[in-house]
Amino acid sequence: KVENIQKEVKETAAEQKESFRKLNERQTQTLNEIFTRYEENKIKLELDFSHKGGFLGAEKKEKFVMDTIIMVDGSFAYSLVHANESPFRVNPRPRSLIEVSGVITSPKLNKPIAIKEVAFMDDPRILIIPLYVNPAQLAKDSDIEVFQAPSNPYLFSEAVVVDVKEGRFGQTDFVRDDKDSRYIKVSHKSFAFVTGEFNPGRSDIVFSQKGELLGIMVNNNYAFHVKNLGSRIHTGSRTTMGNSFNSTKTNSLMVSLNKKLSGLNVKFR
């Protein structure tokens, strides 16, 4: 009978859904596992730069250092960082850059990875750094672990936030912003602190319960949601580094991106 067939189909679908849920639960990681994996595989981003920031506009040399991770999407390896305090900050006031060069280092890498270029995302506070390394070759040449963005980011309602500056972490709830899916909101009310209380802030990393990268905090409440990155790179924002660095183009770009940032909804700024 048709009724029996429909009932069997519903029961089979329900069983498959339950099996899928149990499988994903088994794949979840504890907070300590997620933080340990991050801690053992983080890389150091170093940017050396000079800018007109000295007395009466004199040239000033500085170094920006920050921990981050290697992300992989198919054959594309990259890193994402918050531009705050970096040479490429767009807020509060862009720097007048002269030169920028950089490398990525890690005890697990055989040699430093020279940074050839960066680009700005649709939220210009977030930089994407293509690494121009083959992930398969990287796996052969080193024992560093890479990270991925979740294929189903809303499978679980909880996330792990890592304070990249102080090495602290905790677990909390998160939701997709109902008006702008480029951002996720991190709850402060349900925060379970593991290594001492801290206030999530700019550049902190948000992981899913499966240890995948969900986002990068852009302020105390919202994170840039890591998804559809290819279509979210700001047009014309690719910036070459080292000897090919174009200061005139880059400084003009950052001024325009500063204006773009001011157009964001206040809660995301």
mmCIF file of C-alpha atoms in Angstrom:
data_model
loop_
_atom_site.group_PDB
_atom_site.id
_atom_site.type_symbol
_atom_site.label_atom_id
_atom_site.label_comp_id
_atom_site.label_asym_id
_atom_site.label_seq_id
_atom_site.Cartn_x
_atom_site.Cartn_y
_atom_site.Cartn_z
ATOM 1 C CA LYS A 1 0.000 0.000 0.000
ATOM 2 C CA VAL A 2 1.005 3.608 -0.629
ATOM 3 C CA GLU A 3 0.542 4.451 3.063
ATOM 4 C CA ASN A 4 2.982 1.732 4.121
ATOM 5 C CA ILE A 5 5.585 2.836 1.566
ATOM 6 C CA GLN A 6 5.326 6.448 2.737
ATOM 7 C CA LYS A 7 5.685 5.333 6.347
ATOM 8 C CA GLU A 8 8.774 3.264 5.526
ATOM 9 C CA VAL A 9 10.330 6.187 3.646
ATOM 10 C CA LYS A 10 9.739 8.503 6.617
ATOM 11 C CA GLU A 11 11.187 5.984 9.052
ATOM 12 C CA THR A 12 14.244 5.434 6.833
ATOM 13 C CA ALA A 13 14.816 9.200 6.547
ATOM 14 C CA ALA A 14 14.503 9.587 10.308
ATOM 15 C CA GLU A 15 16.988 6.758 10.884
ATOM 16 C CA GLN A 16 19.464 8.296 8.431
ATOM 17 C CA LYS A 17 19.130 11.681 10.120
ATOM 18 C CA GLU A 18 19.751 10.127 13.543
ATOM 19 C CA SER A 19 22.764 8.200 12.237
ATOM 20 C CA PHE A 20 24.135 11.394 10.742
ATOM 21 C CA ARG A 21 23.669 13.211 14.061
ATOM 22 C CA LYS A 22 25.449 10.447 16.017
ATOM 23 C CA LEU A 23 28.292 10.365 13.495
ATOM 24 C CA ASN A 24 28.838 14.100 13.825
ATOM 25 C CA GLU A 25 28.696 13.910 17.610
ATOM 26 C CA ARG A 26 31.479 11.312 17.520
ATOM 27 C CA GLN A 27 33.506 13.680 15.350
ATOM 28 C CA THR A 28 33.221 16.582 17.764
ATOM 29 C CA GLN A 29 36.316 17.448 19.751
ATOM 30 C CA THR A 30 36.732 18.578 23.324
ATOM 31 C CA LEU A 31 37.753 22.154 24.055
ATOM 32 C CA ASN A 32 41.196 20.988 25.082
ATOM 33 C CA GLU A 33 41.629 18.981 21.863
ATOM 34 C CA ILE A 34 40.680 21.981 19.724
ATOM 35 C CA PHE A 35 42.969 24.358 21.599
ATOM 36 C CA THR A 36 45.853 21.863 21.655
ATOM 37 C CA ARG A 37 45.568 21.332 17.901
ATOM 38 C CA TYR A 38 45.610 25.089 17.384
ATOM 39 C CA GLU A 39 48.525 25.593 19.773
ATOM 40 C CA GLU A 40 50.628 22.837 18.215
ATOM 41 C CA ASN A 41 49.999 23.945 14.613
ATOM 42 C CA LYS A 42 49.820 27.720 14.789
ATOM 43 C CA ILE A 43 52.151 29.673 12.551
ATOM 44 C CA LYS A 44 53.800 33.029 13.060
ATOM 45 C CA LEU A 45 53.051 35.812 10.607
ATOM 46 C CA GLU A 46 55.806 38.452 10.460
ATOM 47 C CA LEU A 47 55.427 41.646 8.439
ATOM 48 C CA ASP A 48 58.302 44.113 8.227
ATOM 49 C CA PHE A 49 57.219 47.530 7.023
ATOM 50 C CA SER A 50 58.239 51.135 6.785
ATOM 51 C CA HIS A 51 55.853 54.084 6.744
ATOM 52 C CA LYS A 52 55.752 57.830 7.157
ATOM 53 C CA GLY A 53 54.993 57.687 10.860
ATOM 54 C CA GLY A 54 57.998 59.356 12.423
ATOM 55 C CA PHE A 55 58.563 62.965 13.502
ATOM 56 C CA LEU A 56 57.311 65.357 10.803
ATOM 57 C CA GLY A 57 56.506 62.423 8.521
ATOM 58 C CA ALA A 58 59.933 60.828 8.719
ATOM 59 C CA GLU A 59 60.291 57.182 7.701
ATOM 60 C CA LYS A 60 59.654 54.715 10.524
ATOM 61 C CA LYS A 61 60.391 50.982 10.442
ATOM 62 C CA GLU A 62 58.227 48.499 12.365
ATOM 63 C CA LYS A 63 57.516 44.784 12.618
ATOM 64 C CA PHE A 64 54.077 43.209 13.004
ATOM 65 C CA VAL A 65 53.968 39.692 14.492
ATOM 66 C CA MET A 66 50.847 37.584 14.966
ATOM 67 C CA ASP A 67 49.896 33.940 15.420
ATOM 68 C CA THR A 68 47.490 32.399 12.931
ATOM 69 C CA ILE A 69 46.836 29.071 11.159
ATOM 70 C CA ILE A 70 47.091 27.601 7.667
ATOM 71 C CA MET A 71 43.737 27.089 5.989
ATOM 72 C CA VAL A 72 43.121 24.801 3.026
ATOM 73 C CA ASP A 73 40.312 24.773 0.480
ATOM 74 C CA GLY A 74 41.031 22.075 -2.096
ATOM 75 C CA SER A 75 44.447 22.924 -3.539
ATOM 76 C CA PHE A 76 44.400 26.482 -2.190
ATOM 77 C CA ALA A 77 46.351 27.195 1.019
ATOM 78 C CA TYR A 78 45.914 30.525 2.759
ATOM 79 C CA SER A 79 45.735 32.363 6.075
ATOM 80 C CA LEU A 80 43.185 34.845 7.384
ATOM 81 C CA VAL A 81 44.059 37.573 9.878
ATOM 82 C CA HIS A 82 42.571 40.723 11.323
ATOM 83 C CA ALA A 83 44.402 43.742 9.905
ATOM 84 C CA ASN A 84 44.263 45.578 13.228
ATOM 85 C CA GLU A 85 47.767 46.797 14.209
ATOM 86 C CA SER A 86 49.182 45.375 10.968
ATOM 87 C CA PRO A 87 50.666 47.615 8.272
ATOM 88 C CA PHE A 88 47.389 47.174 6.381
ATOM 89 C CA ARG A 89 45.036 48.506 9.027
ATOM 90 C CA VAL A 90 42.224 50.629 7.614
ATOM 91 C CA ASN A 91 40.952 51.918 10.942
ATOM 92 C CA PRO A 92 41.269 54.293 12.751
ATOM 93 C CA ARG A 93 43.589 55.835 10.153
ATOM 94 C CA PRO A 94 45.450 53.999 7.386
ATOM 95 C CA ARG A 95 49.219 54.254 7.432
ATOM 96 C CA SER A 96 51.202 55.890 4.660
ATOM 97 C CA LEU A 97 53.230 52.840 3.699
ATOM 98 C CA ILE A 98 56.586 52.839 1.945
ATOM 99 C CA GLU A 99 57.613 49.169 1.938
ATOM 100 C CA VAL A 100 56.118 45.882 3.188
ATOM 101 C CA SER A 101 57.548 42.364 3.153
ATOM 102 C CA GLY A 102 56.740 39.286 5.177
ATOM 103 C CA VAL A 103 57.176 35.615 5.970
ATOM 104 C CA ILE A 104 55.340 32.837 7.750
ATOM 105 C CA THR A 105 57.351 30.626 10.075
ATOM 106 C CA SER A 106 56.789 27.609 12.304
ATOM 107 C CA PRO A 107 59.029 25.029 13.986
ATOM 108 C CA LYS A 108 57.091 22.463 11.933
ATOM 109 C CA LEU A 109 57.926 24.087 8.591
ATOM 110 C CA ASN A 110 61.189 23.164 6.874
ATOM 111 C CA LYS A 111 61.685 26.759 5.798
ATOM 112 C CA PRO A 112 59.847 30.091 6.016
ATOM 113 C CA ILE A 113 57.082 30.779 3.504
ATOM 114 C CA ALA A 114 57.618 34.143 1.827
ATOM 115 C CA ILE A 115 54.430 36.195 1.537
ATOM 116 C CA LYS A 116 53.950 37.257 -2.065
ATOM 117 C CA GLU A 117 50.665 39.118 -1.723
ATOM 118 C CA VAL A 118 47.650 39.897 0.427
ATOM 119 C CA ALA A 119 44.100 40.924 -0.394
ATOM 120 C CA PHE A 120 41.281 42.562 1.530
ATOM 121 C CA MET A 121 37.960 40.831 2.117
ATOM 122 C CA ASP A 122 34.501 42.417 1.830
ATOM 123 C CA ASP A 123 35.058 43.417 5.447
ATOM 124 C CA PRO A 124 38.350 45.286 4.864
ATOM 125 C CA ARG A 125 39.558 44.583 8.394
ATOM 126 C CA ILE A 126 40.143 40.972 7.331
ATOM 127 C CA LEU A 127 43.154 40.081 5.197
ATOM 128 C CA ILE A 128 43.494 36.904 3.170
ATOM 129 C CA ILE A 129 47.056 35.747 2.528
ATOM 130 C CA PRO A 130 47.535 33.218 -0.306
ATOM 131 C CA LEU A 131 50.518 31.025 0.556
ATOM 132 C CA TYR A 132 51.236 29.597 -2.899
ATOM 133 C CA VAL A 133 52.131 26.194 -1.493
ATOM 134 C CA ASN A 134 50.653 22.858 -2.513
ATOM 135 C CA PRO A 135 48.776 21.427 0.502
ATOM 136 C CA ALA A 136 49.645 17.860 -0.538
ATOM 137 C CA GLN A 137 53.341 18.741 -0.775
ATOM 138 C CA LEU A 138 53.132 20.615 2.501
ATOM 139 C CA ALA A 139 51.776 17.469 4.159
ATOM 140 C CA LYS A 140 54.733 15.485 2.767
ATOM 141 C CA ASP A 141 57.386 18.005 3.728
ATOM 142 C CA SER A 142 56.173 18.815 7.235
ATOM 143 C CA ASP A 143 53.994 17.478 10.010
ATOM 144 C CA ILE A 144 52.048 20.689 10.414
ATOM 145 C CA GLU A 145 48.262 20.250 10.436
ATOM 146 C CA VAL A 146 46.074 22.530 8.347
ATOM 147 C CA PHE A 147 42.531 23.670 9.034
ATOM 148 C CA GLN A 148 39.363 23.955 6.979
ATOM 149 C CA ALA A 149 36.124 25.907 7.038
ATOM 150 C CA PRO A 150 33.042 23.863 8.031
ATOM 151 C CA SER A 151 30.830 22.526 5.263
ATOM 152 C CA ASN A 152 27.862 22.780 7.644
ATOM 153 C CA PRO A 153 28.662 25.641 10.061
ATOM 154 C CA TYR A 154 25.322 25.522 11.868
ATOM 155 C CA LEU A 155 25.392 21.823 12.681
ATOM 156 C CA PHE A 156 26.206 22.750 16.273
ATOM 157 C CA SER A 157 25.170 25.867 18.168
ATOM 158 C CA GLU A 158 28.334 26.116 20.255
ATOM 159 C CA ALA A 159 31.757 27.378 19.299
ATOM 160 C CA VAL A 160 35.228 27.626 20.832
ATOM 161 C CA VAL A 161 36.876 31.057 20.980
ATOM 162 C CA VAL A 162 40.673 31.243 21.219
ATOM 163 C CA ASP A 163 42.367 34.399 22.481
ATOM 164 C CA VAL A 164 45.346 34.392 20.102
ATOM 165 C CA LYS A 165 47.305 36.965 22.100
ATOM 166 C CA GLU A 166 47.055 35.456 25.565
ATOM 167 C CA GLY A 167 46.519 31.787 24.739
ATOM 168 C CA ARG A 168 43.191 31.486 26.555
ATOM 169 C CA PHE A 169 40.051 29.779 25.320
ATOM 170 C CA GLY A 170 36.422 29.117 26.163
ATOM 171 C CA GLN A 171 33.164 27.771 24.784
ATOM 172 C CA THR A 172 30.034 29.710 23.979
ATOM 173 C CA ASP A 173 26.920 29.826 21.796
ATOM 174 C CA PHE A 174 26.866 31.522 18.412
ATOM 175 C CA VAL A 175 24.186 32.447 15.889
ATOM 176 C CA ARG A 176 24.209 33.702 12.314
ATOM 177 C CA ASP A 177 23.244 37.340 12.104
ATOM 178 C CA ASP A 178 19.679 37.404 10.826
ATOM 179 C CA LYS A 179 20.286 40.347 8.467
ATOM 180 C CA ASP A 180 23.855 39.801 7.284
ATOM 181 C CA SER A 181 25.056 36.197 6.974
ATOM 182 C CA ARG A 182 28.646 37.389 6.503
ATOM 183 C CA TYR A 183 28.811 37.628 10.297
ATOM 184 C CA ILE A 184 28.124 35.399 13.268
ATOM 185 C CA LYS A 185 27.287 36.678 16.729
ATOM 186 C CA VAL A 186 29.124 35.262 19.712
ATOM 187 C CA SER A 187 27.171 35.063 22.960
ATOM 188 C CA HIS A 188 28.712 36.499 26.122
ATOM 189 C CA LYS A 189 25.985 35.249 28.459
ATOM 190 C CA SER A 190 26.724 31.536 28.016
ATOM 191 C CA PHE A 191 30.525 31.729 27.945
ATOM 192 C CA ALA A 192 32.226 28.793 29.664
ATOM 193 C CA PHE A 193 35.782 29.900 30.430
ATOM 194 C CA VAL A 194 38.391 27.157 30.656
ATOM 195 C CA THR A 195 41.663 29.030 31.120
ATOM 196 C CA GLY A 196 40.514 32.151 32.915
ATOM 197 C CA GLU A 197 37.911 34.736 32.015
ATOM 198 C CA PHE A 198 38.541 36.943 29.001
ATOM 199 C CA ASN A 199 36.525 39.194 26.765
ATOM 200 C CA PRO A 200 36.528 37.999 23.137
ATOM 201 C CA GLY A 201 37.959 40.730 20.958
ATOM 202 C CA ARG A 202 39.414 41.627 17.584
ATOM 203 C CA SER A 203 41.525 38.941 15.903
ATOM 204 C CA ASP A 204 40.419 36.099 18.207
ATOM 205 C CA ILE A 205 39.694 32.850 16.351
ATOM 206 C CA VAL A 206 36.331 31.057 16.475
ATOM 207 C CA PHE A 207 36.316 27.283 15.925
ATOM 208 C CA SER A 208 33.410 24.897 15.452
ATOM 209 C CA GLN A 209 33.029 21.898 17.761
ATOM 210 C CA LYS A 210 34.689 19.828 15.045
ATOM 211 C CA GLY A 211 37.783 22.026 15.126
ATOM 212 C CA GLU A 212 37.005 23.869 11.879
ATOM 213 C CA LEU A 213 37.483 27.620 11.487
ATOM 214 C CA LEU A 214 34.151 29.404 11.828
ATOM 215 C CA GLY A 215 35.334 32.977 11.970
ATOM 216 C CA ILE A 216 37.663 35.784 13.017
ATOM 217 C CA MET A 217 36.373 38.229 15.627
ATOM 218 C CA VAL A 218 36.019 41.778 14.240
ATOM 219 C CA ASN A 219 34.848 43.279 17.539
ATOM 220 C CA ASN A 220 33.691 42.037 20.940
ATOM 221 C CA ASN A 221 30.400 40.615 19.663
ATOM 222 C CA TYR A 222 30.716 39.655 16.007
ATOM 223 C CA ALA A 223 33.007 37.471 13.926
ATOM 224 C CA PHE A 224 33.702 37.558 10.205
ATOM 225 C CA HIS A 225 32.092 34.320 8.983
ATOM 226 C CA VAL A 226 34.540 32.145 7.012
ATOM 227 C CA LYS A 227 32.497 31.069 4.002
ATOM 228 C CA ASN A 228 32.337 31.757 0.246
ATOM 229 C CA LEU A 229 35.695 33.508 0.473
ATOM 230 C CA GLY A 230 36.421 33.434 -3.257
ATOM 231 C CA SER A 231 33.489 35.710 -4.000
ATOM 232 C CA ARG A 232 34.143 37.992 -1.050
ATOM 233 C CA ILE A 233 37.579 39.363 -1.936
ATOM 234 C CA HIS A 234 37.345 43.107 -2.478
ATOM 235 C CA THR A 235 37.750 43.828 -6.200
ATOM 236 C CA GLY A 236 41.126 45.298 -7.069
ATOM 237 C CA SER A 237 42.555 44.800 -3.568
ATOM 238 C CA ARG A 238 45.312 42.294 -4.371
ATOM 239 C CA THR A 239 48.497 43.817 -3.024
ATOM 240 C CA THR A 240 51.920 42.440 -3.935
ATOM 241 C CA MET A 241 54.696 42.438 -1.349
ATOM 242 C CA GLY A 242 58.463 42.844 -1.263
ATOM 243 C CA ASN A 243 60.164 44.367 -4.307
ATOM 244 C CA SER A 244 56.861 44.557 -6.176
ATOM 245 C CA PHE A 245 55.080 46.536 -3.467
ATOM 246 C CA ASN A 246 53.270 49.560 -4.913
ATOM 247 C CA SER A 247 52.959 52.124 -2.141
ATOM 248 C CA THR A 248 50.936 54.670 -4.140
ATOM 249 C CA LYS A 249 48.290 52.140 -5.155
ATOM 250 C CA THR A 250 48.146 50.524 -1.702
ATOM 251 C CA ASN A 251 47.831 53.777 0.252
ATOM 252 C CA SER A 252 45.047 54.966 -2.030
ATOM 253 C CA LEU A 253 43.295 51.610 -1.678
ATOM 254 C CA MET A 254 43.409 51.712 2.125
ATOM 255 C CA VAL A 255 41.939 55.217 2.202
ATOM 256 C CA SER A 256 39.001 54.034 0.080
ATOM 257 C CA LEU A 257 38.578 50.925 2.249
ATOM 258 C CA ASN A 258 38.480 53.106 5.347
ATOM 259 C CA LYS A 259 35.472 54.879 3.823
ATOM 260 C CA LYS A 260 33.888 51.529 2.974
ATOM 261 C CA LEU A 261 34.281 50.395 6.583
ATOM 262 C CA SER A 262 32.378 53.440 7.806
ATOM 263 C CA GLY A 263 29.448 52.239 5.709
ATOM 264 C CA LEU A 264 29.104 49.007 7.671
ATOM 265 C CA ASN A 265 26.266 48.580 10.137
ATOM 266 C CA VAL A 266 27.383 50.084 13.448
ATOM 267 C CA LYS A 267 27.108 46.766 15.311
ATOM 268 C CA PHE A 268 29.748 45.199 13.046
ATOM 269 C CA ARG A 269 32.279 48.026 13.345
#
